[in-house]
mmCIF file of C-alpha atoms and ligand atoms in Angstrom:
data_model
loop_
_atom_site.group_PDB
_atom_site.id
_atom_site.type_symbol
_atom_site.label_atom_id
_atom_site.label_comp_id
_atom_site.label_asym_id
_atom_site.label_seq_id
_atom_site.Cartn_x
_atom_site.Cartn_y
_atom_site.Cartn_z
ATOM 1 C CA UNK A 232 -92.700 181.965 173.642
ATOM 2 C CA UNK A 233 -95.507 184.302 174.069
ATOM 3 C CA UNK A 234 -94.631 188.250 173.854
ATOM 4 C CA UNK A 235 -95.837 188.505 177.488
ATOM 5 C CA UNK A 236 -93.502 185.803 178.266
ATOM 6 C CA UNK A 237 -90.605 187.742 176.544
ATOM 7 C CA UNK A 238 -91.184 191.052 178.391
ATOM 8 C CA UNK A 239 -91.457 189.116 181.603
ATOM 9 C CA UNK A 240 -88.440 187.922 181.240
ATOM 10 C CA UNK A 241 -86.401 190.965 179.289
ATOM 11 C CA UNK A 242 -87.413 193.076 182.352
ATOM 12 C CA UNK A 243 -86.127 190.164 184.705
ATOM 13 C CA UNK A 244 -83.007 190.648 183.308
ATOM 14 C CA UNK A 245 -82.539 187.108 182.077
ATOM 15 C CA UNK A 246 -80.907 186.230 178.914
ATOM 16 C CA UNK A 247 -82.735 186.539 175.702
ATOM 17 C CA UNK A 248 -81.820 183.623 172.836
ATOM 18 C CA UNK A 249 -81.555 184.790 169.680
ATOM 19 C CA UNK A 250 -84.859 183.361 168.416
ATOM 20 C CA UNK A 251 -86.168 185.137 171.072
ATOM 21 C CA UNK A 252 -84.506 188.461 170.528
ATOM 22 C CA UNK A 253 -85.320 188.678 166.751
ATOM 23 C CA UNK A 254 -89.407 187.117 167.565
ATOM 24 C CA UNK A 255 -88.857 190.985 169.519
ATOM 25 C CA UNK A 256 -87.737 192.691 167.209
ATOM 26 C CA UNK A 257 -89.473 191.595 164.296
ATOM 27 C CA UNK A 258 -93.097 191.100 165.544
ATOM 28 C CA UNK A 259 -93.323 193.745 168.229
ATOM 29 C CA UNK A 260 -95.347 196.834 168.077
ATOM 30 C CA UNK A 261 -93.174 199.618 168.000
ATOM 31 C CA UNK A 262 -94.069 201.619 170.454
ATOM 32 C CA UNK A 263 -94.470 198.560 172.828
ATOM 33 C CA UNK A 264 -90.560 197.613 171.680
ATOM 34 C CA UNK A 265 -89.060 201.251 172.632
ATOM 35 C CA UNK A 266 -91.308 201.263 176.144
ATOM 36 C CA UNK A 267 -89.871 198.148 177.054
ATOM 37 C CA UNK A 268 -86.144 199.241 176.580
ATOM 38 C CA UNK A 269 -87.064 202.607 178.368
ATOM 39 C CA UNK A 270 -88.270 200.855 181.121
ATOM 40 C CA UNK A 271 -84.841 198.590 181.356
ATOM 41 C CA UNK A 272 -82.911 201.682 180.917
ATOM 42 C CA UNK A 273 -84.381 202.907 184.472
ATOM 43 C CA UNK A 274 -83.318 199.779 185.981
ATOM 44 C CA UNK A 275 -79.426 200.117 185.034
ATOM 45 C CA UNK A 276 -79.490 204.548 185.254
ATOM 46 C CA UNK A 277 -82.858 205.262 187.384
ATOM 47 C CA UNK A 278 -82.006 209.295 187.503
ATOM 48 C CA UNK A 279 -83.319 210.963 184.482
ATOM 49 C CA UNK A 280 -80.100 212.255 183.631
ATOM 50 C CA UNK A 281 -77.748 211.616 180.215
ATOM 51 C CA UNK A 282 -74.298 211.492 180.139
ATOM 52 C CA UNK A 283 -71.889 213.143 177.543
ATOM 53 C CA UNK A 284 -68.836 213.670 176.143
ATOM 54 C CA UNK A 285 -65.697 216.015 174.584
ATOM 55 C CA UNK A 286 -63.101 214.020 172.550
ATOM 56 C CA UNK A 287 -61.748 214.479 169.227
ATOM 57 C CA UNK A 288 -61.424 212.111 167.052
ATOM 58 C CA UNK A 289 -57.608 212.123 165.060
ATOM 59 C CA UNK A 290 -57.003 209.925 162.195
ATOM 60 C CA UNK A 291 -53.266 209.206 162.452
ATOM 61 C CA UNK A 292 -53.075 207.211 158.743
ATOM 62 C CA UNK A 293 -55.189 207.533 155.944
ATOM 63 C CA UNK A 294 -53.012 204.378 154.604
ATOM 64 C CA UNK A 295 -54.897 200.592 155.159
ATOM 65 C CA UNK A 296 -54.339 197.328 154.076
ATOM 66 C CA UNK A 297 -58.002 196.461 154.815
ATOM 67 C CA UNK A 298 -60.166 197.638 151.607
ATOM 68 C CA UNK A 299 -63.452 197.783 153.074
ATOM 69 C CA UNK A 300 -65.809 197.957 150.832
ATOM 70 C CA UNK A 301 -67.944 200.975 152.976
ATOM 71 C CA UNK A 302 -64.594 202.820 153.688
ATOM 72 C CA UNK A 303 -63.685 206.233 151.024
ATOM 73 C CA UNK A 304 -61.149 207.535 153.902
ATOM 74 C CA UNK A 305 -58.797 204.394 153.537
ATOM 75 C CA UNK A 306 -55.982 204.027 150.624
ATOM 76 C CA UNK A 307 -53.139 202.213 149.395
ATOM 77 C CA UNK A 308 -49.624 202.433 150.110
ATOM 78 C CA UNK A 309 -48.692 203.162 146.709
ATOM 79 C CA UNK A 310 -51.323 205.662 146.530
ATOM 80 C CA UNK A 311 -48.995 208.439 147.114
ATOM 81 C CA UNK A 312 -51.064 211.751 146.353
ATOM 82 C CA UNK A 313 -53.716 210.413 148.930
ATOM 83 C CA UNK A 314 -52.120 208.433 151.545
ATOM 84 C CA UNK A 315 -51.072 210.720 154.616
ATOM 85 C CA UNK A 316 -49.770 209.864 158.438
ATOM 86 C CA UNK A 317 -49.973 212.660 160.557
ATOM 87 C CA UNK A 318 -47.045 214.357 162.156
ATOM 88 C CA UNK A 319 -45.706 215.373 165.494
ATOM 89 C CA UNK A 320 -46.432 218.719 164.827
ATOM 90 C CA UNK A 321 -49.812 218.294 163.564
ATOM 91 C CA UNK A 322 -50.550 216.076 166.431
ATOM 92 C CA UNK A 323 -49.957 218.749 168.786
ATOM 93 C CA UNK A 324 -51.422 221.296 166.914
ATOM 94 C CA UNK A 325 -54.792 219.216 167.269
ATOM 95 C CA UNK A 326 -54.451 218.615 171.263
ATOM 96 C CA UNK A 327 -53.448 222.063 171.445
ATOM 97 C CA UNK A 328 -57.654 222.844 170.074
ATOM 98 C CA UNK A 329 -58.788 220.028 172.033
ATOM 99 C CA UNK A 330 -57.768 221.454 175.103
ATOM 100 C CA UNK A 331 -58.699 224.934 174.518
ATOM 101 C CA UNK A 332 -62.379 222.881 173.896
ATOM 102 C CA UNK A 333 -62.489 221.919 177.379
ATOM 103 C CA UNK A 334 -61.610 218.363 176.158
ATOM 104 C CA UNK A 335 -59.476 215.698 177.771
ATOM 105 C CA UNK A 336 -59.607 212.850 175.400
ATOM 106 C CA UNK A 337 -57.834 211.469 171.920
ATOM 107 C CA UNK A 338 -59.745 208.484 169.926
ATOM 108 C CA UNK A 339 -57.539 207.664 167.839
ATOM 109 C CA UNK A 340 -57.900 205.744 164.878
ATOM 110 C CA UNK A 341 -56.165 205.174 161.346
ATOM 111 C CA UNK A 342 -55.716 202.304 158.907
ATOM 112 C CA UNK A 343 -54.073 198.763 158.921
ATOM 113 C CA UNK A 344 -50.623 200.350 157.740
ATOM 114 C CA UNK A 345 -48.727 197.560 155.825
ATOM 115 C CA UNK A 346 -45.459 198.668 158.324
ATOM 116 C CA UNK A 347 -46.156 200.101 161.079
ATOM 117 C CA UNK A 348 -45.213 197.635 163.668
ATOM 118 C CA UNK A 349 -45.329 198.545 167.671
ATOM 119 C CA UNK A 350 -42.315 200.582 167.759
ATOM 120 C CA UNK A 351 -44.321 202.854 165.690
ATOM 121 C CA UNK A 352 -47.499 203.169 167.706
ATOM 122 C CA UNK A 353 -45.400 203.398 171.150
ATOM 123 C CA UNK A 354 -43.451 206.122 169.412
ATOM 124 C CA UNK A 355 -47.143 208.036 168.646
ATOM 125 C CA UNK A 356 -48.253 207.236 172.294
ATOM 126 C CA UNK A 357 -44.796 208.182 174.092
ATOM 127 C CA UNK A 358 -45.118 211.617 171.888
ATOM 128 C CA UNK A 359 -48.489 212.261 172.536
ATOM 129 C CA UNK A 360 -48.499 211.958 176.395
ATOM 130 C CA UNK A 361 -45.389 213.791 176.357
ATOM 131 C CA UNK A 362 -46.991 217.180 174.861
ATOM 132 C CA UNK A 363 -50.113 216.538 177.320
ATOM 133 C CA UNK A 364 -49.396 213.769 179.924
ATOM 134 C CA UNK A 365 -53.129 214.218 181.073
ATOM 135 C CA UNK A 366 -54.640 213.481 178.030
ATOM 136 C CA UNK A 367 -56.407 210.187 178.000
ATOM 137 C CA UNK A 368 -55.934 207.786 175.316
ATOM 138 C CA UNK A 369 -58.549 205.863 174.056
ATOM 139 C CA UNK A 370 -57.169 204.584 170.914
ATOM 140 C CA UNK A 371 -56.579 202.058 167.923
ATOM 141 C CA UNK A 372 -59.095 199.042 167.939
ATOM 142 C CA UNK A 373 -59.393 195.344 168.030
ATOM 143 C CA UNK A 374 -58.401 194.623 164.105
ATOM 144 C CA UNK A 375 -55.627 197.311 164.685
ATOM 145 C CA UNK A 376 -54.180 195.799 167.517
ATOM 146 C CA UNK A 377 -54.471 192.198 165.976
ATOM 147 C CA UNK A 378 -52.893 193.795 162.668
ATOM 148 C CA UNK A 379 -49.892 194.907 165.239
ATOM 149 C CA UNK A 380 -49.887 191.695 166.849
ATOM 150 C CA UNK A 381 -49.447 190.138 163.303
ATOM 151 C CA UNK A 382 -46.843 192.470 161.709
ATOM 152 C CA UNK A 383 -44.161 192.518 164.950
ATOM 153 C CA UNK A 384 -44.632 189.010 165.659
ATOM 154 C CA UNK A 385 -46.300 189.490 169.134
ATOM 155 C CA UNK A 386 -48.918 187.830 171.105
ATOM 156 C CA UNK A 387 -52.153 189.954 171.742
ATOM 157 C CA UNK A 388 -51.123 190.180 175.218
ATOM 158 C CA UNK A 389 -47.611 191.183 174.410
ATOM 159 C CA UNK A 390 -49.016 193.788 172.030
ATOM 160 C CA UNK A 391 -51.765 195.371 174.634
ATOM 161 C CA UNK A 392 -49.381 195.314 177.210
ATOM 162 C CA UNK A 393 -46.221 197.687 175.199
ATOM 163 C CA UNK A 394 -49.291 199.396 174.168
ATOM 164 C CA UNK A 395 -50.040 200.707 177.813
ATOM 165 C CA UNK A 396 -46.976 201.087 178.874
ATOM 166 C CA UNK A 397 -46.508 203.493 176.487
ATOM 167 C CA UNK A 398 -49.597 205.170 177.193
ATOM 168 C CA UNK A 399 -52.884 203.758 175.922
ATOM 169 C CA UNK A 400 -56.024 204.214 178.191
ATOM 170 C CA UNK A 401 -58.725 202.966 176.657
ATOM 171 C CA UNK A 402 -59.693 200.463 173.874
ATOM 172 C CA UNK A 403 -62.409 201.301 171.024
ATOM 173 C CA UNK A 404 -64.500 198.664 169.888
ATOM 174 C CA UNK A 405 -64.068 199.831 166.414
ATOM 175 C CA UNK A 406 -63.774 197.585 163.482
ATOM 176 C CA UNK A 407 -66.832 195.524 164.356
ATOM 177 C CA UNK A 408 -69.702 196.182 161.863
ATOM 178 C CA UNK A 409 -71.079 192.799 162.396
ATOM 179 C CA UNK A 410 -69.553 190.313 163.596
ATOM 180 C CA UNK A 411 -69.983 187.509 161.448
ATOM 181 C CA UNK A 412 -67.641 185.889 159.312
ATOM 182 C CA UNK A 413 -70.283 185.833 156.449
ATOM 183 C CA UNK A 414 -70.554 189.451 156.580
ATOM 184 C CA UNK A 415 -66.965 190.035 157.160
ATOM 185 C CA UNK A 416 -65.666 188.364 154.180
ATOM 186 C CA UNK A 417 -67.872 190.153 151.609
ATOM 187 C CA UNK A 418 -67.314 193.990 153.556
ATOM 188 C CA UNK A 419 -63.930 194.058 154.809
ATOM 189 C CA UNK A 420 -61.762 190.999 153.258
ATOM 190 C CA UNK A 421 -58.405 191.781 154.817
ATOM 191 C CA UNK A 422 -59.298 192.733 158.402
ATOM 192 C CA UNK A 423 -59.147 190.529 161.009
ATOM 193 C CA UNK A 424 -61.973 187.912 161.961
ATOM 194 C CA UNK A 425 -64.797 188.019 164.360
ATOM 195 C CA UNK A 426 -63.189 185.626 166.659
ATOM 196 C CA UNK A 427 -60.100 187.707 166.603
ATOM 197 C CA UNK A 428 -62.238 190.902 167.416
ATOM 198 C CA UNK A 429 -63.172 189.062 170.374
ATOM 199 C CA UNK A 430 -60.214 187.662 171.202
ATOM 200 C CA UNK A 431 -58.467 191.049 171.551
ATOM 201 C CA UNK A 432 -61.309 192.286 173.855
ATOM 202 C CA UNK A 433 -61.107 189.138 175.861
ATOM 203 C CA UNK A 434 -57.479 190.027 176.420
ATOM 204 C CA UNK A 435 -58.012 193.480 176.947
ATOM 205 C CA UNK A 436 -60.763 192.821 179.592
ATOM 206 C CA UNK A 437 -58.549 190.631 181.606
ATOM 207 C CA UNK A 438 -56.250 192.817 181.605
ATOM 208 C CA UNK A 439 -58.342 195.342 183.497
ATOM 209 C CA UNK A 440 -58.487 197.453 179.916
ATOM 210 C CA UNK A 441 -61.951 199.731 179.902
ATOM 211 C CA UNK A 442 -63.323 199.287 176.047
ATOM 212 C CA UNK A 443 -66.754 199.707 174.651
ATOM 213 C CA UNK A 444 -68.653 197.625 171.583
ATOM 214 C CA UNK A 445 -70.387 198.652 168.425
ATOM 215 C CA UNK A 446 -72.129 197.412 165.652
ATOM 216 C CA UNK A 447 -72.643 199.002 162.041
ATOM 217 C CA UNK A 448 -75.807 197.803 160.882
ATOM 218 C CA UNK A 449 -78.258 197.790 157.422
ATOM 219 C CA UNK A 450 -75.733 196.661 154.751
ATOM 220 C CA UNK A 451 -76.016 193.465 153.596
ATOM 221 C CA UNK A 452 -76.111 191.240 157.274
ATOM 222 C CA UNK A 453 -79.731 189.580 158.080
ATOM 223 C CA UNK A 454 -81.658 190.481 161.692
ATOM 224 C CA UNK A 455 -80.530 187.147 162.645
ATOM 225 C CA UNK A 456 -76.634 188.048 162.352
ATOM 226 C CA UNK A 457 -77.696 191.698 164.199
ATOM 227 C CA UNK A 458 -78.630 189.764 167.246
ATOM 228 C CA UNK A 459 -75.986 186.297 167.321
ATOM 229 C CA UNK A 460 -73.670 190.237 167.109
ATOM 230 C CA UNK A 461 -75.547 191.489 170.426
ATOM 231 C CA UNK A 462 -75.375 188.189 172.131
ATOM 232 C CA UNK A 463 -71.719 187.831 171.585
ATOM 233 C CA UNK A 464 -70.990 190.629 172.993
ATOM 234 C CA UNK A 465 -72.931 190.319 175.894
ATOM 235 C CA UNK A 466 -71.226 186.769 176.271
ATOM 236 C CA UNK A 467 -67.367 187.871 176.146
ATOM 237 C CA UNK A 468 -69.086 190.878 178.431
ATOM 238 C CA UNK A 469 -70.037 187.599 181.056
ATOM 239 C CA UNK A 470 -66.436 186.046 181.316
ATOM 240 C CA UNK A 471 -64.858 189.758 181.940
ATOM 241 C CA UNK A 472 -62.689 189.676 185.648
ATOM 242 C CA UNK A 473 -65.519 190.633 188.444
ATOM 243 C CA UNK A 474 -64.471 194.140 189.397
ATOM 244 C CA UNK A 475 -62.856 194.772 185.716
ATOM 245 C CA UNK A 476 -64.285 197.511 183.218
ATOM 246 C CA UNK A 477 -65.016 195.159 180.220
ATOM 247 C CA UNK A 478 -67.527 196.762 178.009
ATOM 248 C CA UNK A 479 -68.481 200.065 179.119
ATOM 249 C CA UNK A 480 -70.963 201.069 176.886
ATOM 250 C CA UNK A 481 -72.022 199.271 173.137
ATOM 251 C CA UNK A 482 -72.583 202.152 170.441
ATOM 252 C CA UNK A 483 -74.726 201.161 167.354
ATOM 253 C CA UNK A 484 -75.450 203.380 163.990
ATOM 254 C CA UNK A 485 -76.670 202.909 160.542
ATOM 255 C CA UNK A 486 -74.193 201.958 157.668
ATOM 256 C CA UNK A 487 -73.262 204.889 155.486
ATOM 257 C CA UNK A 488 -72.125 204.275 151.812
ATOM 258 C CA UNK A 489 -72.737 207.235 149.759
ATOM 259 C CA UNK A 490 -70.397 207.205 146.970
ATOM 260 C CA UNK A 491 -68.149 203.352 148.614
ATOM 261 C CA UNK A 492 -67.847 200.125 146.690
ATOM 262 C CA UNK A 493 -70.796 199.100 148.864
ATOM 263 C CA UNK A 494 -73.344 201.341 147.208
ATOM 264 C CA UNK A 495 -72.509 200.726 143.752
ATOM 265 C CA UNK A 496 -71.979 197.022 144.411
ATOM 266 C CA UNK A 497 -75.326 196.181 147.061
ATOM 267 C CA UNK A 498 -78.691 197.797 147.020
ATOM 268 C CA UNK A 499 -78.937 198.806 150.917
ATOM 269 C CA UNK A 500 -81.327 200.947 152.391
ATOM 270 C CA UNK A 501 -80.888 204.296 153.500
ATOM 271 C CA UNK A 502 -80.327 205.647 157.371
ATOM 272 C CA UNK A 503 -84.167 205.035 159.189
ATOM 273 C CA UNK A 504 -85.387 206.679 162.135
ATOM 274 C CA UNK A 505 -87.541 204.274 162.951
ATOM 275 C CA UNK A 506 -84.875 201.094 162.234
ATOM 276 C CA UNK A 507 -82.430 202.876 164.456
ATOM 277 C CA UNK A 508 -84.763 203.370 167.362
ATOM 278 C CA UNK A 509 -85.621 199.493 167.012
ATOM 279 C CA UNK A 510 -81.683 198.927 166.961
ATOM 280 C CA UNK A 511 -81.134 200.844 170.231
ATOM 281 C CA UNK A 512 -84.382 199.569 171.835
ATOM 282 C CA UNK A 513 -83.097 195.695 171.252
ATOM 283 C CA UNK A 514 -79.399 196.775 171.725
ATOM 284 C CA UNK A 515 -80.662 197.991 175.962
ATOM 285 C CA UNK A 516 -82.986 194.325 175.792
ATOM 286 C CA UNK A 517 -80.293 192.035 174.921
ATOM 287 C CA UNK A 518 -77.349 192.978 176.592
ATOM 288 C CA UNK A 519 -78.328 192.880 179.918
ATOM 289 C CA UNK A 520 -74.723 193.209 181.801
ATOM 290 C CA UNK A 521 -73.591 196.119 179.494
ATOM 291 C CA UNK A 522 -74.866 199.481 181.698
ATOM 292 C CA UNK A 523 -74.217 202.058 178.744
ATOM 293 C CA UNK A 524 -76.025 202.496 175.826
ATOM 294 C CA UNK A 525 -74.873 205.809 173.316
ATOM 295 C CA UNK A 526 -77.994 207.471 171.231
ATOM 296 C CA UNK A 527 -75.191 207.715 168.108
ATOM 297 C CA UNK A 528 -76.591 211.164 167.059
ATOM 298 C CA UNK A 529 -73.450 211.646 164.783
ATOM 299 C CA UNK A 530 -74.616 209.252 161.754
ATOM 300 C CA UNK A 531 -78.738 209.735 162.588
ATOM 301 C CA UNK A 532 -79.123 213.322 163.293
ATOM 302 C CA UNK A 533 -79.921 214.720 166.645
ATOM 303 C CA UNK A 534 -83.890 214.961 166.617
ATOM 304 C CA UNK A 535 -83.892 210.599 166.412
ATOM 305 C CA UNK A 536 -80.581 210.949 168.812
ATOM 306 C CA UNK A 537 -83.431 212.599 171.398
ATOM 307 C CA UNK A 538 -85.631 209.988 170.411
ATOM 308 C CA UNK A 539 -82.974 206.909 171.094
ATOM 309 C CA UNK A 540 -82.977 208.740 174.508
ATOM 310 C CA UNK A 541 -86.515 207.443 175.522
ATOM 311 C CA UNK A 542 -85.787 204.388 173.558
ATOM 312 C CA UNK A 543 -83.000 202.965 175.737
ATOM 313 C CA UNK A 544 -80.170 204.976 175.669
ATOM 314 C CA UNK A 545 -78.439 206.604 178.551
ATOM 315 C CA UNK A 546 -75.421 208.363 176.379
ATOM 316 C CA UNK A 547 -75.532 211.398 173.874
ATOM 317 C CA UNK A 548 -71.409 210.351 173.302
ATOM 318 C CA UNK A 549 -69.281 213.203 172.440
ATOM 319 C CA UNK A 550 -69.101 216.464 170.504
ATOM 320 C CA UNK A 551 -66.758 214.868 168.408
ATOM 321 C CA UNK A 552 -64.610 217.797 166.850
ATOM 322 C CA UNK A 553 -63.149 216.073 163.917
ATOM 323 C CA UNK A 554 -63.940 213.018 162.581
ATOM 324 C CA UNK A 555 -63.165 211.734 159.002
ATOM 325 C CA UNK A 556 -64.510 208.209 158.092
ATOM 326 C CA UNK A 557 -68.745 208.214 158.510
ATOM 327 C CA UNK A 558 -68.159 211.976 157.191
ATOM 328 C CA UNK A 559 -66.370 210.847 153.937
ATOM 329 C CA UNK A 560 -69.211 208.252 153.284
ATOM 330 C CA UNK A 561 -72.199 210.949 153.279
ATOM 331 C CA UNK A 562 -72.304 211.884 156.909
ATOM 332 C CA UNK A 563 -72.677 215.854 157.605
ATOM 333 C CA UNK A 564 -74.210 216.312 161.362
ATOM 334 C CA UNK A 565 -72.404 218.300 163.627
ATOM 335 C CA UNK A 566 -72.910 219.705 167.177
ATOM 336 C CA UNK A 567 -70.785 222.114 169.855
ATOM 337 C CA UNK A 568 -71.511 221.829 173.749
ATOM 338 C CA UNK A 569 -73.872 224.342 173.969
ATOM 339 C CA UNK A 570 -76.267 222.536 171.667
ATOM 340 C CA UNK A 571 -75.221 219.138 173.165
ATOM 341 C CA UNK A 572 -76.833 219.963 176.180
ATOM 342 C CA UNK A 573 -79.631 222.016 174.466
ATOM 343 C CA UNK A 574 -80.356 218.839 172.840
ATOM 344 C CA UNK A 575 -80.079 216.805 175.868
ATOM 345 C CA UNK A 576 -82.463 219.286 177.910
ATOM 346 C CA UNK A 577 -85.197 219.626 174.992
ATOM 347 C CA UNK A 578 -85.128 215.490 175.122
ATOM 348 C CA UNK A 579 -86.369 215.797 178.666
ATOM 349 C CA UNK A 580 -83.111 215.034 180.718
ATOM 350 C CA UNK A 581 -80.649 216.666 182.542
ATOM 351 C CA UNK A 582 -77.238 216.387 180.646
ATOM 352 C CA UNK A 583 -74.083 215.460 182.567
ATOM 353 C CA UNK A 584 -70.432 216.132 181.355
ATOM 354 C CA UNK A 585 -68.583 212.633 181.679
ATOM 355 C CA UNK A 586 -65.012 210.803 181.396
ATOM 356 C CA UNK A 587 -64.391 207.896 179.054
ATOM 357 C CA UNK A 588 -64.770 205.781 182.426
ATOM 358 C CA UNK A 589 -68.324 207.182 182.693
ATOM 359 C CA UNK A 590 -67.165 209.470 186.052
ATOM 360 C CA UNK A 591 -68.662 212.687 185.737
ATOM 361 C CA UNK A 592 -65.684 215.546 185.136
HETATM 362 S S1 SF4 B 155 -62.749 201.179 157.703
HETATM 363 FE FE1 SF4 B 155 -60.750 201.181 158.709
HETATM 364 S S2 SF4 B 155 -59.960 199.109 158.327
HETATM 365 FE FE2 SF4 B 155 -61.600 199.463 156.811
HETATM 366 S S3 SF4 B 155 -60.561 200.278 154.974
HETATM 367 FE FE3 SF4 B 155 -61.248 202.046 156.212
HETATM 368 S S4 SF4 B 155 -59.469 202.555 157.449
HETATM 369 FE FE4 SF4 B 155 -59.159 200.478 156.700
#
């Protein structure tokens, strides 16, 4: 198909094949690629206005079954002098400085512990929304809760639904990178699947669970595999319940291995403006029924966070006052409130203070 034809029918909102997505992003003009997904932006957010976020981001085990190759946070159970869980008090401690933050939210993310079974994370949940029973809990992620599922001999559905009971909000699409087998098996040999990563948000979405999607891209995955990623996501976005959350928002950023297995072992390239602005520019193209797109200014840097904002995206995300994992592979970028919305008014926008659900606070 022509490129006219494409644009004609990106900005119709019609479904892009993956031919046609990578023909887009591999032969378009630059400029002509980022205008395009500016322009669809408008359609799904026509004020000029970008959302944002505080949450803080706790890391309840250190310990992880999963090895992958990009990860220096994760280690082994019998890694004693490394491997941590966090404790009550600790955990408290840390909501204690949320709140004092002006922040409402926990993501909350750790390893594939070898025996922690459900009793353990509705223990964590139970405790947590005891100390602050307004917090919101947007927590654990599809290979965690298949690695639950797996360890107390539960169904997915069985697992999701203990899990809100005893207090989880919100489901991270963590654990994604790219969702292809291929990939999978080389990066991160002992986490779940691809189809099991969707299978969990399947679940989740019928179950009325809000979640969001992400991709970690430039390792060792082809263009190809970036978009057959985009398009399954905007496919298990399609079959979500009408008047259901599903995906809320789809969060992309560059791979960082400085100092992992992945380094030593693959020649990848490093972080690029330009590639990311591409990413988030087809990211806003392709999926079509997904109305939030984040600038990920954590991994990239806030200058080409500004940029993703006339690129496509709608979303600064949060402050984020801790977070461990990108940070331990390289990453050093760090931002209060104040210069969130600094950043967000120097871009050209109006910034606006959000929930996870994307309601403004
Ligand atoms: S990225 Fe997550 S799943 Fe992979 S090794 Fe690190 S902690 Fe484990």
């Amino acid at each position: 198909m022509q490129q006219n034809a494409l644009f004609t029918k990106a900005l119709a909102g019609d479904n892009l094949t993956c031919i046609e997505g990578v023909e887009l992003f591999n032969h378009t003009n630059v400029r002509e690629l980022l205008a395009l997904a500016n322009e669809i932006r408008y359609k799904f957010i026509p004020e000029k206005k970008v959302s944002w976020q505080i949450d803080r981001n706790v890391n309840y085990t250190n310990i992880c079954i999963s090895g992958c190759l990009f990860c220096n946070f994760h280690c082994t159970i019998s890694q004693k002098e490394r491997g941590y869980t966090i404790t009550p008090g600790e955990l408290r401690t840390k909501i204690e400085e949320l709140r004092k933050l002006g922040g409402d939210q926990l993501l909350l993310q750790g390893g594939l512990h070898p025996l922690y079974d459900i009793t353990y994370y509705e223990n964590l949940f139970q405790e947590i929304k005891s100390t602050d029973p307004l917090i919101k809990l947007n927590a654990l992620g599809p290979p965690e809760v298949a690695h639950i599922a797996r360890i107390s001999k539960l169904t997915i559905k069985e697992t999701l639904s203990r899990l809100v009971a005893a207090g989880l909000d919100t489901l991270p699409g963590a654990g994604a990178e790219i969702l292809s087998d291929r990939v999978r098996k080389i990066l991160s040999p002992g986490k779940p699947d691809s189809k099991q990563w969707a299978d969990v948000m399947r679940e989740a979405h019928r179950m009325g669970i809000g979640t969001t999607a992400t991709m970690v891209y430039g390792h060792i995955e082809t263009i190809e595999e970036r978009i057959e990623h985009l398009i399954l996501l905007r496919d298990i976005q399609a079959e979500k319940p009408l008047g259901t959350p599903g995906f809320r928002a789809f969060i992309c950023w560059p791979m960082q291995n400085t100092g992992t297995k992945l380094g030593e072992r693959y020649k990848t390239e490093a972080s690029n403006p330009v590639e990311h602005l591409k990413m988030v520019a087809i990211s806003r193209i392709i999926l079509n029924n997904i109305s939030h797109i984040q600038a990920s200014w954590l991994t990239i840097g806030m200058e080409t966070g500004q940029l993703a904002l006339h690129s496509g995206a709608d979303d600064m995300g949060s402050i984020m006052i801790e977070e461990n994992v990108v940070s331990s592979a390289g990453v050093k970028n760090r931002m209060d409130a104040q210069r969130m919305q600094q950043t967000i008014r120097e871009a050209g926008f109006e910034p606006w203070l959000r929930n996870q659900d994307y309601t403004p606070r």
